[in-house]
Short mmCIF file of C-alpha atoms in Angstrom, two decimals:
data_model
loop_
_atom_site.label_atom_id
_atom_site.label_comp_id
_atom_site.label_asym_id
_atom_site.label_seq_id
_atom_site.Cartn_x
_atom_site.Cartn_y
_atom_site.Cartn_z
CA MET A 82 -5.71 20.33 -28.31
CA ASN A 83 -8.73 19.39 -26.26
CA ASN A 84 -7.65 18.56 -22.72
CA SER A 85 -10.78 16.57 -21.85
CA VAL A 86 -10.77 12.81 -22.09
CA ASP A 87 -13.55 11.48 -24.30
CA TYR A 88 -13.66 8.14 -22.51
CA ARG A 89 -16.90 6.31 -23.29
CA PRO A 90 -16.78 2.69 -22.14
CA GLU A 91 -19.89 0.67 -21.57
CA PRO A 92 -21.04 1.44 -18.02
CA ASN A 93 -20.08 -1.41 -15.71
CA GLN A 94 -22.11 -1.39 -12.53
CA ALA A 95 -20.10 -4.24 -11.02
CA TYR A 96 -16.88 -2.20 -11.12
CA ALA A 97 -18.72 0.83 -9.78
CA VAL A 98 -20.06 -1.23 -6.86
CA VAL A 99 -16.62 -2.68 -6.05
CA PHE A 100 -14.83 0.67 -6.09
CA GLY A 101 -17.72 2.28 -4.22
CA SER A 102 -17.61 -0.41 -1.52
CA VAL A 103 -13.84 -0.01 -1.14
CA MET A 104 -14.32 3.75 -0.81
CA VAL A 105 -17.13 3.44 1.76
CA LEU A 106 -15.12 0.99 3.88
CA GLY A 107 -11.63 2.33 3.30
CA LEU A 108 -12.28 5.98 4.13
CA PRO A 109 -13.59 5.57 7.70
CA LEU A 110 -11.29 2.62 8.50
CA ASN A 111 -8.14 4.48 7.53
CA ALA A 112 -9.27 7.87 8.82
CA VAL A 113 -10.11 6.44 12.25
CA SER A 114 -6.91 4.36 12.28
CA LEU A 115 -4.83 7.44 11.45
CA TRP A 116 -6.59 9.43 14.21
CA ILE A 117 -5.91 6.67 16.76
CA LEU A 118 -2.28 6.34 15.69
CA LEU A 119 -1.67 10.08 16.00
CA ARG A 120 -3.64 10.60 19.22
CA ARG A 121 -2.86 7.45 21.21
CA HIS A 122 0.53 6.25 19.99
CA SER A 123 3.83 7.99 20.31
CA LEU A 124 5.49 8.54 16.94
CA LYS A 125 8.75 7.35 18.47
CA SER A 126 7.98 3.75 17.63
CA PRO A 127 9.17 2.62 14.16
CA ASN A 128 6.08 0.46 13.79
CA ALA A 129 3.71 3.36 14.53
CA ILE A 130 5.54 5.68 12.11
CA PHE A 131 5.31 3.14 9.30
CA MET A 132 1.62 2.61 10.12
CA VAL A 133 0.86 6.33 9.91
CA ASN A 134 2.42 6.56 6.47
CA LEU A 135 0.66 3.40 5.32
CA ALA A 136 -2.66 4.94 6.38
CA ILE A 137 -1.81 8.13 4.48
CA SER A 138 -0.99 6.09 1.38
CA ASP A 139 -4.35 4.31 1.62
CA LEU A 140 -6.25 7.57 2.11
CA LEU A 141 -4.63 8.95 -1.07
CA LEU A 142 -6.01 5.92 -2.90
CA VAL A 143 -9.47 6.36 -1.36
CA ILE A 144 -9.78 9.99 -2.49
CA SER A 145 -9.20 8.86 -6.09
CA LEU A 146 -12.06 6.34 -6.03
CA PRO A 147 -15.12 8.65 -6.39
CA MET A 148 -14.20 9.44 -9.99
CA ARG A 149 -13.64 5.76 -10.75
CA VAL A 150 -17.12 5.04 -9.41
CA TYR A 151 -18.57 7.85 -11.55
CA LEU A 152 -16.76 6.63 -14.66
CA TYR A 153 -17.90 3.04 -14.42
CA ALA A 154 -21.42 4.00 -13.32
CA THR A 155 -22.05 6.46 -16.16
CA GLY A 156 -19.50 5.62 -18.85
CA THR A 157 -18.45 9.28 -19.08
CA TRP A 158 -15.44 11.28 -17.90
CA PRO A 159 -16.25 14.95 -17.14
CA LEU A 160 -12.78 16.15 -16.17
CA SER A 161 -9.55 16.86 -18.05
CA SER A 162 -6.83 14.45 -19.11
CA LYS A 163 -4.60 15.98 -16.39
CA ALA A 164 -7.14 14.97 -13.75
CA CYS A 165 -7.22 11.48 -15.22
CA THR A 166 -3.43 11.28 -15.05
CA CYS A 167 -3.28 12.50 -11.44
CA ILE A 168 -5.94 10.07 -10.25
CA THR A 169 -4.31 7.18 -12.12
CA MET A 170 -0.96 7.98 -10.52
CA LEU A 171 -2.55 8.03 -7.06
CA PHE A 172 -3.57 4.43 -7.61
CA ARG A 173 -0.11 3.37 -8.80
CA ASN A 174 1.43 5.32 -5.92
CA ASN A 175 -0.61 3.24 -3.50
CA ILE A 176 0.63 -0.09 -4.85
CA ARG A 177 4.25 1.01 -4.58
CA SER A 178 4.19 2.94 -1.31
CA SER A 179 1.92 0.45 0.47
CA SER A 180 4.00 -2.54 -0.59
CA ILE A 181 7.18 -0.82 0.64
CA PHE A 182 5.69 0.27 3.98
CA ILE A 183 4.23 -3.20 4.58
CA THR A 184 7.67 -4.68 3.91
CA LEU A 185 9.30 -2.21 6.30
CA ILE A 186 6.79 -3.26 8.97
CA SER A 187 7.83 -6.89 8.41
CA VAL A 188 11.51 -6.03 8.64
CA ASP A 189 10.93 -4.00 11.80
CA ARG A 190 9.11 -6.93 13.42
CA LEU A 191 11.91 -9.25 12.29
CA LEU A 192 14.52 -7.07 13.98
CA ALA A 193 12.41 -6.68 17.13
CA VAL A 194 11.80 -10.42 17.52
CA VAL A 195 14.98 -12.05 16.20
CA TYR A 196 17.59 -9.37 16.94
CA PRO A 197 16.06 -7.26 19.75
CA LEU A 198 19.34 -6.06 21.29
CA ARG A 199 21.54 -5.80 18.22
CA SER A 200 18.88 -3.83 16.32
CA ARG A 201 18.11 -1.33 19.07
CA HIS A 202 20.40 1.32 17.57
CA LEU A 203 18.79 0.83 14.15
CA ARG A 204 15.16 0.92 15.26
CA THR A 205 15.10 4.59 16.24
CA ALA A 206 12.57 7.28 15.37
CA SER A 207 15.24 9.26 13.52
CA ASN A 208 16.21 6.36 11.26
CA THR A 209 12.56 5.51 10.68
CA TRP A 210 11.65 9.01 9.53
CA LYS A 211 14.66 9.01 7.20
CA SER A 212 13.42 5.72 5.71
CA VAL A 213 9.93 7.16 5.27
CA ALA A 214 11.31 10.24 3.50
CA LEU A 215 13.33 8.04 1.15
CA VAL A 216 10.26 5.93 0.34
CA TRP A 217 8.14 8.93 -0.64
CA LEU A 218 11.04 10.44 -2.61
CA PHE A 219 11.54 7.14 -4.45
CA VAL A 220 7.83 6.87 -5.29
CA LEU A 221 7.74 10.47 -6.50
CA MET A 222 10.83 10.03 -8.69
CA VAL A 223 9.28 6.95 -10.32
CA ASN A 224 5.83 8.43 -10.82
CA ILE A 225 6.78 11.80 -12.29
CA PRO A 226 8.27 10.44 -15.56
CA GLU A 227 5.64 7.71 -15.72
CA GLY A 228 2.86 10.25 -15.23
CA LEU A 229 4.25 12.53 -17.93
CA ALA A 230 4.44 9.61 -20.37
CA TYR A 231 0.89 8.55 -19.49
CA ALA A 232 -0.39 12.11 -20.05
CA ARG A 233 1.28 12.31 -23.47
CA LYS A 234 -0.38 9.07 -24.56
CA LEU A 235 -3.78 10.27 -23.38
CA ASN A 236 -3.46 13.51 -25.33
CA ASN A 237 -2.03 11.93 -28.47
CA SER A 238 -4.31 8.92 -28.68
CA SER A 239 -7.56 8.85 -30.62
CA GLU A 240 -8.78 6.21 -28.16
CA SER A 241 -8.77 7.74 -24.68
CA THR A 242 -8.29 5.19 -21.93
CA CYS A 243 -8.55 6.87 -18.55
CA PHE A 244 -7.68 4.51 -15.67
CA GLU A 245 -6.69 1.67 -17.97
CA PHE A 246 -3.15 0.33 -18.14
CA ARG A 247 -2.09 1.23 -21.68
CA ARG A 248 0.89 -0.34 -23.33
CA GLN A 249 3.93 1.62 -22.26
CA GLN A 250 7.68 1.46 -22.32
CA GLN A 251 9.07 -1.83 -21.09
CA TRP A 252 10.89 -0.52 -18.02
CA PRO A 253 7.82 0.73 -16.09
CA ARG A 254 5.93 -2.50 -16.78
CA TYR A 255 8.77 -4.76 -15.64
CA PHE A 256 9.81 -2.38 -12.86
CA GLN A 257 6.44 -2.80 -11.14
CA LEU A 258 6.69 -6.61 -11.21
CA VAL A 259 10.35 -6.66 -10.13
CA LEU A 260 9.59 -4.34 -7.21
CA VAL A 261 6.63 -6.41 -5.97
CA VAL A 262 8.44 -9.75 -6.36
CA THR A 263 11.51 -8.40 -4.55
CA LEU A 264 9.43 -7.08 -1.65
CA LEU A 265 7.42 -10.29 -1.51
CA THR A 266 10.68 -12.24 -1.22
CA VAL A 267 11.77 -10.03 1.68
CA ASN A 268 8.45 -10.71 3.40
CA LEU A 269 8.78 -14.47 2.86
CA VAL A 270 12.30 -14.53 4.31
CA SER A 271 11.23 -12.38 7.26
CA THR A 272 8.27 -14.67 7.93
CA ALA A 273 10.48 -17.76 7.89
CA LEU A 274 13.10 -16.24 10.22
CA VAL A 275 10.53 -14.99 12.73
CA SER A 276 8.67 -18.32 12.67
CA CYS A 277 11.90 -20.21 13.41
CA SER A 278 12.79 -17.79 16.21
CA LEU A 279 9.37 -18.15 17.82
CA GLN A 280 9.63 -21.93 17.65
CA ARG A 281 12.97 -21.85 19.45
CA HIS A 282 11.51 -19.62 22.16
CA LEU A 283 8.15 -21.33 22.33
CA ASN A 284 8.11 -21.39 26.13
CA ASP A 285 9.73 -18.01 26.64
CA SER A 286 6.70 -15.78 27.19
CA ALA A 287 8.92 -12.81 27.97
CA LYS A 288 10.43 -12.96 24.51
CA VAL A 289 7.25 -12.06 22.69
CA ASN A 290 4.06 -11.02 24.47
CA ASN A 291 1.70 -12.37 21.84
CA LYS A 292 3.18 -14.86 19.40
CA VAL A 293 -0.11 -15.31 17.56
CA ASN A 294 -0.39 -11.60 16.81
CA VAL A 295 3.19 -11.51 15.59
CA MET A 296 2.57 -14.30 13.08
CA LEU A 297 -0.75 -12.73 12.03
CA ILE A 298 1.18 -9.62 10.99
CA PHE A 299 3.28 -11.65 8.58
CA ALA A 300 0.29 -13.68 7.39
CA MET A 301 -1.61 -10.47 6.56
CA ASN A 302 1.40 -9.05 4.76
CA LEU A 303 1.72 -12.14 2.57
CA VAL A 304 -2.02 -12.15 1.85
CA MET A 305 -1.91 -8.56 0.63
CA PHE A 306 1.07 -9.22 -1.61
CA THR A 307 -0.29 -12.42 -3.16
CA ILE A 308 -3.89 -11.21 -3.56
CA CYS A 309 -3.65 -7.44 -4.05
CA PHE A 310 -0.22 -6.49 -5.42
CA LEU A 311 1.15 -9.46 -7.36
CA PRO A 312 -1.83 -10.26 -9.66
CA VAL A 313 -2.13 -6.74 -11.08
CA SER A 314 1.66 -6.46 -11.49
CA VAL A 315 1.71 -9.69 -13.50
CA GLY A 316 -1.48 -8.76 -15.34
CA VAL A 317 0.05 -5.58 -16.74
CA LEU A 318 2.46 -7.78 -18.68
CA THR A 319 0.17 -10.65 -19.68
CA ILE A 320 -3.45 -9.43 -19.91
CA LYS A 321 -5.09 -7.15 -22.44
CA ARG A 322 -5.71 -3.72 -20.98
CA HIS A 323 -9.51 -4.02 -21.30
CA GLU A 324 -9.40 -7.19 -19.18
CA ILE A 325 -7.21 -6.00 -16.32
CA THR A 326 -9.83 -3.91 -14.49
CA PRO A 327 -10.90 -6.85 -12.24
CA LEU A 328 -7.31 -7.08 -10.99
CA VAL A 329 -7.29 -3.33 -10.40
CA CYS A 330 -10.43 -3.77 -8.29
CA LEU A 331 -8.68 -6.52 -6.34
CA ALA A 332 -5.60 -4.35 -5.79
CA SER A 333 -7.70 -1.50 -4.39
CA VAL A 334 -9.03 -3.79 -1.63
CA ASN A 335 -5.65 -3.54 0.14
CA CYS A 336 -6.69 -0.21 1.67
CA CYS A 337 -9.48 -2.01 3.53
CA LEU A 338 -7.18 -4.80 4.75
CA ASP A 339 -4.36 -2.57 6.01
CA PRO A 340 -6.25 -1.44 9.16
CA LEU A 341 -6.09 -5.07 10.34
CA LEU A 342 -2.31 -4.65 10.44
CA TYR A 343 -2.65 -1.76 12.85
CA TYR A 344 -4.60 -3.92 15.27
CA PHE A 345 -2.23 -6.87 15.11
CA SER A 346 1.02 -4.89 14.89
CA LEU A 347 0.62 -2.45 17.73
CA ASP A 348 0.20 -3.79 21.25
CA ALA A 349 -2.73 -2.16 23.02
CA PHE A 350 -3.94 -0.38 19.88
CA TRP A 351 -6.75 1.35 21.76
CA LYS A 352 -4.73 2.27 24.85
CA LYS A 353 -3.47 5.72 25.65
CA LYS A 354 -0.11 6.91 24.41
CA GLU A 355 1.47 6.87 27.88
CA ASP A 356 0.60 3.19 28.34
CA VAL A 357 1.92 2.24 24.94
CA ASP A 358 5.23 4.04 25.47
CA LEU A 359 6.04 1.74 28.39
CA ALA A 360 6.01 -1.31 26.11
CA ARG A 361 7.22 0.39 22.95
CA GLU A 362 10.42 -1.56 22.57
CA GLN A 363 8.71 -4.98 22.48
#
């Protein structure tokens, strides 16, 4: 059987421009953010550890975009069906891993603001790294069977559809939506609890150094869920596969928005590691 994907859509310059713009912005933003996080922030802070893994997730998405740009610019696919499967799974990996890491950042901020003393034994570097390992293991366990099923459909179909969301078994389609809605609910609850706590301590400047930045974290998280993750998760169930590409473009924009979280989430983002360590527990 021929392993190449004979994918010949009409070239769509608009999609090529969108994915190209995301790639041009997302690569330097996330690469520089990752460098700053590793060089200037101690990886003993739960927030910094989650940020590093979020940046890695976004960089994995960015490296898959050049072939999307080529496909939509030329209407041809020069690589094998295996390459198509791997690149498609990198995109789906990003939606899942990014949404989970963003939610963990929200929960960490919730514990730090609302339960600072009671959560101290939970918010340790050891527990954070265990959580990160479980996230990547979970994403891998979900994507392996999904990727194998996607590859079989590419090889067995007379109509090759690289990068498009083909009709698949019900559980992966509903699983994606259930996961995103569940995580969005966690973010909504966390936002409400933190907002109430900040209102009660409105005049207690020692409680939270920068209340505006804290709420901006949660606002950015909700924006990314409602604009980037939720539409494409719903669209997989309700929209024809040839019409879902605009939502895929929208979902890819999250890798350009995530660096804003690093700025708002980490006090003194540009300061040296020694200075940050002094205020790490805030």
